Each structure stands twice: as C-alpha cells, then as structure tokens.
PDB file of C-alpha atoms in Angstrom:
ATOM      1  CA  ILE A   1       0.000   0.000   0.000  1.00  0.00           C
ATOM      2  CA  LYS A   2       1.498   3.309  -1.071  1.00  0.00           C
ATOM      3  CA  LEU A   3       1.360   5.894   1.689  1.00  0.00           C
ATOM      4  CA  GLN A   4       0.438   9.532   1.229  1.00  0.00           C
ATOM      5  CA  GLN A   5       3.657  11.466   0.705  1.00  0.00           C
ATOM      6  CA  VAL A   6       4.242  13.861   3.596  1.00  0.00           C
ATOM      7  CA  PRO A   7       7.519  15.825   3.479  1.00  0.00           C
ATOM      8  CA  GLY A   8       9.548  15.293   6.623  1.00  0.00           C
ATOM      9  CA  VAL A   9       7.507  12.209   7.543  1.00  0.00           C
ATOM     10  CA  THR A  10       7.242   9.608   4.790  1.00  0.00           C
ATOM     11  CA  ASP A  11      10.530  10.493   3.085  1.00  0.00           C
ATOM     12  CA  LEU A  12      12.769   9.473   5.995  1.00  0.00           C
ATOM     13  CA  GLY A  13      12.755   5.736   5.350  1.00  0.00           C
ATOM     14  CA  LEU A  14      10.616   4.851   8.367  1.00  0.00           C
ATOM     15  CA  MET A  15       8.596   1.650   8.053  1.00  0.00           C
ATOM     16  CA  PRO A  16       5.157   1.388   9.701  1.00  0.00           C
ATOM     17  CA  ARG A  17       5.002  -0.793  12.774  1.00  0.00           C
ATOM     18  CA  LYS A  18       2.612  -3.718  12.684  1.00  0.00           C
ATOM     19  CA  VAL A  19      -0.734  -3.103  14.359  1.00  0.00           C
ATOM     20  CA  SER A  20      -2.277  -6.447  15.268  1.00  0.00           C
ATOM     21  CA  LYS A  21      -4.954  -5.432  17.764  1.00  0.00           C
ATOM     22  CA  VAL A  22      -6.833  -2.201  18.447  1.00  0.00           C
ATOM     23  CA  ALA A  23      -8.688  -0.984  21.539  1.00  0.00           C
ATOM     24  CA  ILE A  24     -11.470   1.589  21.439  1.00  0.00           C
ATOM     25  CA  VAL A  25     -12.696   3.516  24.476  1.00  0.00           C
ATOM     26  CA  GLY A  26     -16.326   4.505  23.992  1.00  0.00           C
ATOM     27  CA  GLY A  27     -19.030   2.671  22.068  1.00  0.00           C
ATOM     28  CA  GLY A  28     -21.157   5.623  20.991  1.00  0.00           C
ATOM     29  CA  PRO A  29     -21.927   6.431  17.347  1.00  0.00           C
ATOM     30  CA  MET A  30     -18.302   7.343  16.590  1.00  0.00           C
ATOM     31  CA  GLY A  31     -16.670   4.537  18.562  1.00  0.00           C
ATOM     32  CA  SER A  32     -18.981   1.906  17.111  1.00  0.00           C
ATOM     33  CA  GLY A  33     -18.453   3.265  13.598  1.00  0.00           C
ATOM     34  CA  ILE A  34     -14.670   3.151  13.999  1.00  0.00           C
ATOM     35  CA  ALA A  35     -14.901  -0.371  15.427  1.00  0.00           C
ATOM     36  CA  THR A  36     -17.008  -1.409  12.420  1.00  0.00           C
ATOM     37  CA  THR A  37     -14.390  -0.016  10.038  1.00  0.00           C
ATOM     38  CA  LEU A  38     -11.573  -1.854  11.804  1.00  0.00           C
ATOM     39  CA  ILE A  39     -13.199  -5.282  12.011  1.00  0.00           C
ATOM     40  CA  LEU A  40     -14.263  -5.011   8.362  1.00  0.00           C
ATOM     41  CA  SER A  41     -10.542  -4.691   7.610  1.00  0.00           C
ATOM     42  CA  HIS A  42      -9.766  -7.753   9.759  1.00  0.00           C
ATOM     43  CA  TYR A  43      -8.391  -5.951  12.828  1.00  0.00           C
ATOM     44  CA  PRO A  44      -9.338  -7.559  16.164  1.00  0.00           C
ATOM     45  CA  VAL A  45     -10.993  -4.858  18.284  1.00  0.00           C
ATOM     46  CA  ILE A  46     -11.523  -4.515  22.028  1.00  0.00           C
ATOM     47  CA  LEU A  47     -14.408  -2.145  22.754  1.00  0.00           C
ATOM     48  CA  LYS A  48     -14.530  -0.677  26.271  1.00  0.00           C
ATOM     49  CA  GLU A  49     -17.507   0.984  27.900  1.00  0.00           C
ATOM     50  CA  ILE A  50     -18.316   2.088  31.436  1.00  0.00           C
ATOM     51  CA  ASN A  51     -21.262  -0.269  32.018  1.00  0.00           C
ATOM     52  CA  GLU A  52     -23.175  -3.164  30.462  1.00  0.00           C
ATOM     53  CA  LYS A  53     -25.961  -0.930  29.150  1.00  0.00           C
ATOM     54  CA  PHE A  54     -23.621   1.282  27.130  1.00  0.00           C
ATOM     55  CA  LEU A  55     -21.507  -1.687  26.029  1.00  0.00           C
ATOM     56  CA  ASN A  56     -24.527  -3.597  24.731  1.00  0.00           C
ATOM     57  CA  ALA A  57     -25.713  -0.464  22.932  1.00  0.00           C
ATOM     58  CA  GLY A  58     -22.316  -0.050  21.259  1.00  0.00           C
ATOM     59  CA  ILE A  59     -22.166  -3.686  20.182  1.00  0.00           C
ATOM     60  CA  GLY A  60     -25.737  -3.350  18.932  1.00  0.00           C
ATOM     61  CA  ARG A  61     -24.729  -0.426  16.704  1.00  0.00           C
ATOM     62  CA  ILE A  62     -21.861  -2.446  15.256  1.00  0.00           C
ATOM     63  CA  LYS A  63     -24.158  -5.403  14.585  1.00  0.00           C
ATOM     64  CA  GLU A  64     -26.622  -3.113  12.818  1.00  0.00           C
ATOM     65  CA  ASN A  65     -23.829  -1.630  10.685  1.00  0.00           C
ATOM     66  CA  LEU A  66     -22.837  -5.133   9.581  1.00  0.00           C
ATOM     67  CA  GLN A  67     -26.421  -6.329   9.149  1.00  0.00           C
ATOM     68  CA  SER A  68     -27.030  -3.369   6.852  1.00  0.00           C
ATOM     69  CA  ARG A  69     -24.252  -4.682   4.626  1.00  0.00           C
ATOM     70  CA  VAL A  70     -25.839  -8.142   4.620  1.00  0.00           C
ATOM     71  CA  ARG A  71     -29.219  -6.688   3.620  1.00  0.00           C
ATOM     72  CA  LYS A  72     -27.581  -4.771   0.770  1.00  0.00           C
ATOM     73  CA  GLY A  73     -25.796  -7.870  -0.492  1.00  0.00           C
ATOM     74  CA  LYS A  74     -22.351  -6.494   0.403  1.00  0.00           C
ATOM     75  CA  MET A  75     -21.659  -9.213   2.985  1.00  0.00           C
ATOM     76  CA  THR A  76     -22.642 -12.853   3.391  1.00  0.00           C
ATOM     77  CA  LYS A  77     -24.045 -14.221   6.640  1.00  0.00           C
ATOM     78  CA  ASP A  78     -20.879 -16.296   7.048  1.00  0.00           C
ATOM     79  CA  ASN A  79     -18.680 -13.213   6.658  1.00  0.00           C
ATOM     80  CA  TYR A  80     -20.937 -11.365   9.099  1.00  0.00           C
ATOM     81  CA  ASP A  81     -20.280 -13.994  11.767  1.00  0.00           C
ATOM     82  CA  LYS A  82     -16.527 -14.058  11.074  1.00  0.00           C
ATOM     83  CA  THR A  83     -16.281 -10.266  11.161  1.00  0.00           C
ATOM     84  CA  LEU A  84     -18.286  -9.928  14.368  1.00  0.00           C
ATOM     85  CA  SER A  85     -16.072 -12.559  16.026  1.00  0.00           C
ATOM     86  CA  LEU A  86     -13.206 -10.030  15.839  1.00  0.00           C
ATOM     87  CA  LEU A  87     -15.027  -7.811  18.354  1.00  0.00           C
ATOM     88  CA  THR A  88     -14.613  -8.187  22.121  1.00  0.00           C
ATOM     89  CA  GLY A  89     -16.574  -6.040  24.561  1.00  0.00           C
ATOM     90  CA  VAL A  90     -15.061  -5.204  27.968  1.00  0.00           C
ATOM     91  CA  LEU A  91     -15.738  -3.051  31.018  1.00  0.00           C
ATOM     92  CA  ASP A  92     -12.121  -2.679  32.202  1.00  0.00           C
ATOM     93  CA  TYR A  93      -8.594  -2.286  30.846  1.00  0.00           C
ATOM     94  CA  GLU A  94      -7.363  -5.832  31.510  1.00  0.00           C
ATOM     95  CA  LYS A  95      -7.179  -6.796  27.810  1.00  0.00           C
ATOM     96  CA  PHE A  96      -5.515  -3.510  26.804  1.00  0.00           C
ATOM     97  CA  LYS A  97      -2.102  -4.922  27.760  1.00  0.00           C
ATOM     98  CA  SER A  98      -1.817  -6.595  24.342  1.00  0.00           C
ATOM     99  CA  VAL A  99      -2.986  -3.798  22.007  1.00  0.00           C
ATOM    100  CA  ASP A 100      -0.854  -1.826  19.550  1.00  0.00           C
ATOM    101  CA  LEU A 101      -3.261   1.076  19.097  1.00  0.00           C
ATOM    102  CA  ALA A 102      -5.852   2.573  21.458  1.00  0.00           C
ATOM    103  CA  ILE A 103      -8.414   5.088  20.209  1.00  0.00           C
ATOM    104  CA  GLU A 104     -10.417   7.265  22.606  1.00  0.00           C
ATOM    105  CA  THR A 105     -13.856   8.272  21.260  1.00  0.00           C
ATOM    106  CA  VAL A 106     -15.691   9.752  24.254  1.00  0.00           C
ATOM    107  CA  VAL A 107     -17.528  13.086  24.438  1.00  0.00           C
ATOM    108  CA  GLU A 108     -15.579  16.315  23.973  1.00  0.00           C
ATOM    109  CA  ASN A 109     -14.758  16.822  27.650  1.00  0.00           C
ATOM    110  CA  VAL A 110     -11.146  17.742  28.399  1.00  0.00           C
ATOM    111  CA  LYS A 111     -11.009  16.397  31.966  1.00  0.00           C
ATOM    112  CA  LEU A 112     -12.586  13.098  30.932  1.00  0.00           C
ATOM    113  CA  LYS A 113     -10.168  12.687  28.034  1.00  0.00           C
ATOM    114  CA  GLN A 114      -7.206  13.531  30.280  1.00  0.00           C
ATOM    115  CA  GLN A 115      -8.346  10.882  32.754  1.00  0.00           C
ATOM    116  CA  ILE A 116      -8.726   8.273  30.018  1.00  0.00           C
ATOM    117  CA  PHE A 117      -5.291   9.005  28.556  1.00  0.00           C
ATOM    118  CA  ALA A 118      -3.705   8.672  31.987  1.00  0.00           C
ATOM    119  CA  GLU A 119      -5.430   5.278  32.288  1.00  0.00           C
ATOM    120  CA  LEU A 120      -4.363   4.247  28.786  1.00  0.00           C
ATOM    121  CA  GLU A 121      -0.760   5.127  29.591  1.00  0.00           C
ATOM    122  CA  GLN A 122      -0.984   2.910  32.657  1.00  0.00           C
ATOM    123  CA  HIS A 123      -2.635  -0.112  31.032  1.00  0.00           C
ATOM    124  CA  CYS A 124      -1.353  -0.168  27.426  1.00  0.00           C
ATOM    125  CA  PRO A 125       2.120  -1.436  26.453  1.00  0.00           C
ATOM    126  CA  SER A 126       4.831   1.182  26.014  1.00  0.00           C
ATOM    127  CA  HIS A 127       4.855   0.833  22.211  1.00  0.00           C
ATOM    128  CA  CYS A 128       1.087   1.347  21.897  1.00  0.00           C
ATOM    129  CA  ILE A 129      -0.042   4.437  19.969  1.00  0.00           C
ATOM    130  CA  LEU A 130      -2.539   6.477  22.001  1.00  0.00           C
ATOM    131  CA  ALA A 131      -5.032   8.193  19.710  1.00  0.00           C
ATOM    132  CA  THR A 132      -7.982  10.510  20.194  1.00  0.00           C
ATOM    133  CA  ASN A 133     -10.939  11.028  17.888  1.00  0.00           C
ATOM    134  CA  THR A 134     -11.418  14.613  19.053  1.00  0.00           C
ATOM    135  CA  SER A 135     -12.514  17.004  16.325  1.00  0.00           C
ATOM    136  CA  THR A 136     -11.257  20.225  17.907  1.00  0.00           C
ATOM    137  CA  ILE A 137      -9.449  19.837  21.257  1.00  0.00           C
ATOM    138  CA  ASP A 138      -5.712  20.545  21.537  1.00  0.00           C
ATOM    139  CA  LEU A 139      -3.891  17.200  21.729  1.00  0.00           C
ATOM    140  CA  ASP A 140      -1.230  18.644  24.019  1.00  0.00           C
ATOM    141  CA  LEU A 141      -4.004  19.471  26.482  1.00  0.00           C
ATOM    142  CA  ILE A 142      -5.522  15.984  26.200  1.00  0.00           C
ATOM    143  CA  GLY A 143      -2.154  14.363  26.933  1.00  0.00           C
ATOM    144  CA  GLU A 144      -1.149  16.860  29.605  1.00  0.00           C
ATOM    145  CA  LYS A 145      -1.478  14.342  32.467  1.00  0.00           C
ATOM    146  CA  THR A 146       0.753  11.755  30.766  1.00  0.00           C
ATOM    147  CA  ASN A 147       4.441  11.254  30.051  1.00  0.00           C
ATOM    148  CA  SER A 148       3.629   9.820  26.619  1.00  0.00           C
ATOM    149  CA  GLN A 149       3.279  12.876  24.398  1.00  0.00           C
ATOM    150  CA  ASP A 150       5.519  11.226  21.812  1.00  0.00           C
ATOM    151  CA  ARG A 151       2.957   8.503  21.083  1.00  0.00           C
ATOM    152  CA  ILE A 152      -0.207  10.618  21.224  1.00  0.00           C
ATOM    153  CA  VAL A 153      -1.810  11.419  17.873  1.00  0.00           C
ATOM    154  CA  GLY A 154      -5.215  12.464  16.642  1.00  0.00           C
ATOM    155  CA  THR A 155      -7.300  10.108  14.521  1.00  0.00           C
ATOM    156  CA  HIS A 156     -10.283  12.235  13.574  1.00  0.00           C
ATOM    157  CA  PHE A 157     -12.836  10.114  11.736  1.00  0.00           C
ATOM    158  CA  PHE A 158     -15.956  11.680  10.248  1.00  0.00           C
ATOM    159  CA  ALA A 159     -19.510  10.528  10.926  1.00  0.00           C
ATOM    160  CA  PRO A 160     -20.644   7.966  10.064  1.00  0.00           C
ATOM    161  CA  ALA A 161     -17.138   6.620  10.607  1.00  0.00           C
ATOM    162  CA  HIS A 162     -17.703   3.308   8.815  1.00  0.00           C
ATOM    163  CA  ILE A 163     -18.817   5.128   5.650  1.00  0.00           C
ATOM    164  CA  MET A 164     -17.059   8.499   5.371  1.00  0.00           C
ATOM    165  CA  PRO A 165     -13.615   8.088   3.750  1.00  0.00           C
ATOM    166  CA  LEU A 166     -11.622  10.992   5.207  1.00  0.00           C
ATOM    167  CA  LEU A 167      -9.342  10.490   8.218  1.00  0.00           C
ATOM    168  CA  GLU A 168      -7.393  13.370   9.760  1.00  0.00           C
ATOM    169  CA  ILE A 169      -4.187  12.210  11.429  1.00  0.00           C
ATOM    170  CA  VAL A 170      -3.281  15.004  13.808  1.00  0.00           C
ATOM    171  CA  ARG A 171       0.406  15.472  14.501  1.00  0.00           C
ATOM    172  CA  THR A 172       1.784  17.468  17.418  1.00  0.00           C
ATOM    173  CA  PRO A 173       5.393  18.740  17.517  1.00  0.00           C
ATOM    174  CA  ARG A 174       6.164  16.057  20.118  1.00  0.00           C
ATOM    175  CA  ALA A 175       4.513  13.134  18.319  1.00  0.00           C
ATOM    176  CA  SER A 176       6.996  10.594  16.984  1.00  0.00           C
ATOM    177  CA  LEU A 177       7.250  10.315  13.218  1.00  0.00           C
ATOM    178  CA  GLN A 178       7.039   6.546  13.680  1.00  0.00           C
ATOM    179  CA  ALA A 179       3.557   6.899  15.165  1.00  0.00           C
ATOM    180  CA  VAL A 180       2.439   9.137  12.291  1.00  0.00           C
ATOM    181  CA  VAL A 181       3.791   6.762   9.625  1.00  0.00           C
ATOM    182  CA  THR A 182       2.107   3.824  11.353  1.00  0.00           C
ATOM    183  CA  MET A 183      -1.235   5.629  11.460  1.00  0.00           C
ATOM    184  CA  LEU A 184      -0.957   6.503   7.766  1.00  0.00           C
ATOM    185  CA  ASP A 185      -0.487   2.794   7.107  1.00  0.00           C
ATOM    186  CA  VAL A 186      -3.485   1.833   9.256  1.00  0.00           C
ATOM    187  CA  GLY A 187      -5.586   4.500   7.539  1.00  0.00           C
ATOM    188  CA  LYS A 188      -4.848   3.020   4.133  1.00  0.00           C
ATOM    189  CA  LYS A 189      -5.464  -0.535   5.313  1.00  0.00           C
ATOM    190  CA  ILE A 190      -8.929   0.381   6.614  1.00  0.00           C
ATOM    191  CA  LYS A 191      -9.678   1.968   3.219  1.00  0.00           C
ATOM    192  CA  LYS A 192      -9.715   5.563   4.418  1.00  0.00           C
ATOM    193  CA  THR A 193      -8.113   8.632   2.861  1.00  0.00           C
ATOM    194  CA  PRO A 194      -5.659   9.694   5.582  1.00  0.00           C
ATOM    195  CA  ILE A 195      -4.257  13.218   5.638  1.00  0.00           C
ATOM    196  CA  VAL A 196      -1.692  14.548   8.106  1.00  0.00           C
ATOM    197  CA  VAL A 197      -2.702  17.831   9.726  1.00  0.00           C
ATOM    198  CA  GLY A 198      -1.309  20.097  12.409  1.00  0.00           C
ATOM    199  CA  ASN A 199      -2.492  20.397  15.998  1.00  0.00           C
ATOM    200  CA  CYS A 200      -4.469  23.617  15.641  1.00  0.00           C
ATOM    201  CA  THR A 201      -8.037  24.738  16.315  1.00  0.00           C
ATOM    202  CA  GLY A 202     -10.368  22.650  14.161  1.00  0.00           C
ATOM    203  CA  PHE A 203      -7.403  20.896  12.492  1.00  0.00           C
ATOM    204  CA  ALA A 204      -8.037  21.095   8.708  1.00  0.00           C
ATOM    205  CA  VAL A 205     -11.674  20.296   7.969  1.00  0.00           C
ATOM    206  CA  ASN A 206     -13.402  21.966  10.914  1.00  0.00           C
ATOM    207  CA  ARG A 207     -11.080  24.948  10.646  1.00  0.00           C
ATOM    208  CA  MET A 208     -12.792  25.585   7.296  1.00  0.00           C
ATOM    209  CA  PHE A 209     -16.184  24.150   8.216  1.00  0.00           C
ATOM    210  CA  PHE A 210     -16.803  26.417  11.225  1.00  0.00           C
ATOM    211  CA  PRO A 211     -16.786  29.717   9.268  1.00  0.00           C
ATOM    212  CA  TYR A 212     -18.701  27.988   6.447  1.00  0.00           C
ATOM    213  CA  THR A 213     -21.578  27.099   8.798  1.00  0.00           C
ATOM    214  CA  GLN A 214     -21.387  30.470  10.551  1.00  0.00           C
ATOM    215  CA  ALA A 215     -21.845  32.193   7.195  1.00  0.00           C
ATOM    216  CA  ALA A 216     -24.882  29.996   6.486  1.00  0.00           C
ATOM    217  CA  LEU A 217     -26.418  30.914   9.854  1.00  0.00           C
ATOM    218  CA  LEU A 218     -25.760  34.595   9.165  1.00  0.00           C
ATOM    219  CA  LEU A 219     -27.718  34.295   5.910  1.00  0.00           C
ATOM    220  CA  VAL A 220     -30.637  32.787   7.854  1.00  0.00           C
ATOM    221  CA  ASP A 221     -30.488  35.745  10.245  1.00  0.00           C
ATOM    222  CA  HIS A 222     -30.892  37.955   7.182  1.00  0.00           C
ATOM    223  CA  GLY A 223     -34.026  36.048   6.181  1.00  0.00           C
ATOM    224  CA  MET A 224     -32.785  33.544   3.607  1.00  0.00           C
ATOM    225  CA  ASP A 225     -34.463  30.120   3.369  1.00  0.00           C
ATOM    226  CA  VAL A 226     -32.349  27.200   4.646  1.00  0.00           C
ATOM    227  CA  ASP A 227     -33.274  24.961   1.701  1.00  0.00           C
ATOM    228  CA  LYS A 228     -32.081  27.601  -0.760  1.00  0.00           C
ATOM    229  CA  ILE A 229     -28.799  27.915   1.139  1.00  0.00           C
ATOM    230  CA  ASP A 230     -28.303  24.146   1.044  1.00  0.00           C
ATOM    231  CA  GLN A 231     -29.114  24.039  -2.668  1.00  0.00           C
ATOM    232  CA  ALA A 232     -26.672  26.855  -3.439  1.00  0.00           C
ATOM    233  CA  CYS A 233     -23.908  25.014  -1.577  1.00  0.00           C
ATOM    234  CA  ILE A 234     -24.638  21.791  -3.490  1.00  0.00           C
ATOM    235  CA  GLU A 235     -24.598  23.657  -6.815  1.00  0.00           C
ATOM    236  CA  PHE A 236     -21.242  25.127  -5.794  1.00  0.00           C
ATOM    237  CA  GLY A 237     -19.893  21.595  -5.381  1.00  0.00           C
ATOM    238  CA  MET A 238     -20.449  20.589  -1.758  1.00  0.00           C
ATOM    239  CA  PRO A 239     -21.827  17.040  -1.316  1.00  0.00           C
ATOM    240  CA  ILE A 240     -24.417  18.242   1.201  1.00  0.00           C
ATOM    241  CA  GLY A 241     -25.670  21.596   2.443  1.00  0.00           C
ATOM    242  CA  PRO A 242     -24.780  22.888   5.938  1.00  0.00           C
ATOM    243  CA  PHE A 243     -28.296  22.459   7.331  1.00  0.00           C
ATOM    244  CA  SER A 244     -28.841  18.997   5.857  1.00  0.00           C
ATOM    245  CA  HIS A 245     -25.474  18.070   7.355  1.00  0.00           C
ATOM    246  CA  ARG A 246     -26.593  19.155  10.829  1.00  0.00           C
ATOM    247  CA  HIS A 247     -29.510  16.708  10.599  1.00  0.00           C
ATOM    248  CA  ALA A 248     -27.398  13.882   9.172  1.00  0.00           C
ATOM    249  CA  VAL A 249     -24.658  13.865  11.823  1.00  0.00           C
ATOM    250  CA  PRO A 250     -25.640  12.273  15.179  1.00  0.00           C
TER     251      PRO A 250
END
C-alpha cells in the first residue's frame, strides 16, 4: 500500500510498525463506527464501555452496521459472523495490555479525556499508539497528564465513521514520526483517505467548516431560506448543504 507522501515524515525511510490489535474507548456512534471499520478490515478490536448498558448499545450499533451490509448484499451471513467474532466487549482495561493502538472516542470533555489518557498510559504497552478522535481539542491538552506525548496522535474520523472516507491524522510537535507513519499505514489498510494535519483549532476540515456554517447561519439571520442555502452550496460543489449536514450527523 502506497502511503500519502508527507515531506519530513514519509521520506525518511521509516517503516510502519505492525498493528495487530486495536482498543477503542467509547461505544457511541463514533466509537462503534470506527470499530465497524476496523473489524471489516480484519483488525481484532476490544471495545470498552463504562457499564453493560452502554456496552450492549455499542455492540448493537456495530451489529446493525454489519447487518445493513448483509441486507444490501455487500456481505454474506458467514462473513458477518466471522467479522463480528473479531469484536470483544469489555468493562475494564485488563485486555488492553496486548494492544498496539488505542483510540479514545468519548464526548468532547477535556477532563474526561485527560483521565482516560492517563489510564491508557498505565494499562497499554509502552509501544502502543494512544489516539484521540477529538474534532477540535488541543492534543497537548488531552495528553497533559501523561508522560507519553511522543505517542499521542489524533485520529479524527468523520460521521458515520464506517462510511465516510476521510481520516485526519493530527500530529503534534512532540509526536513521533514513527507513530504518524504507522497511522498513515493503518488508515490506508482500513480503506480511508488519511491526511496529516497540524495540531491547531479545528485541524483542517473543521477549521474551514466552522466559518462555512457560521456564514450559512448569518444568511438565515438575514431572512434567507435554509433549503435555498443548502441548494446553493450543493450547486457550488459541496456534497451536502450545511443544514442537511446538521440533521445527518448524530
């Protein structure tokens, strides 16, 4: 698989490290979508939640994602069973000791993310890449309570994560190039379009998307119809209008 060429990253001769098992913290819409993407690409996944209710809900979302593929003729029942067998649900970090990549997908709460990253540092092996699916929060702030800033990266998937192709790999000045190269490799293997972006407000996509939606809201304040705004954006070349997008994203 040919990696995206990133000056100062992919031209240094670094080879991606093998990722054999992935852990995901949080089984909400994003976590379950990411888990679906990974098991469809044959990665064993450990999905952690805080209680049985949330864990069962997360596993249920993943099952529905796969069942949708069966209904559409994109997956056989046999492949459904084999793919689902790659998923393990847990309520603690015991099985995290054997993972090569851990992805945090909880709500955008800094203190909660800091707590989770401190726990990941404690329970994951020292080579494990620690990733966050945050869409806007400073990665240095998320990893502030750890001594593992060199292996913390952003892996910003877009909803629904098992369908949307773009993957922002967020690189901080302290992140190791090895971790970035490895995540580029994983991104390609799970059939995403990975791009490397800097650790700044909104990264790449939301940095542009925020003023785009603000402009749309300003037009509404001036009395313009939301459907006409959406249609104008589609005619310009956007795949979906800003207001339709707000309804489509959970």
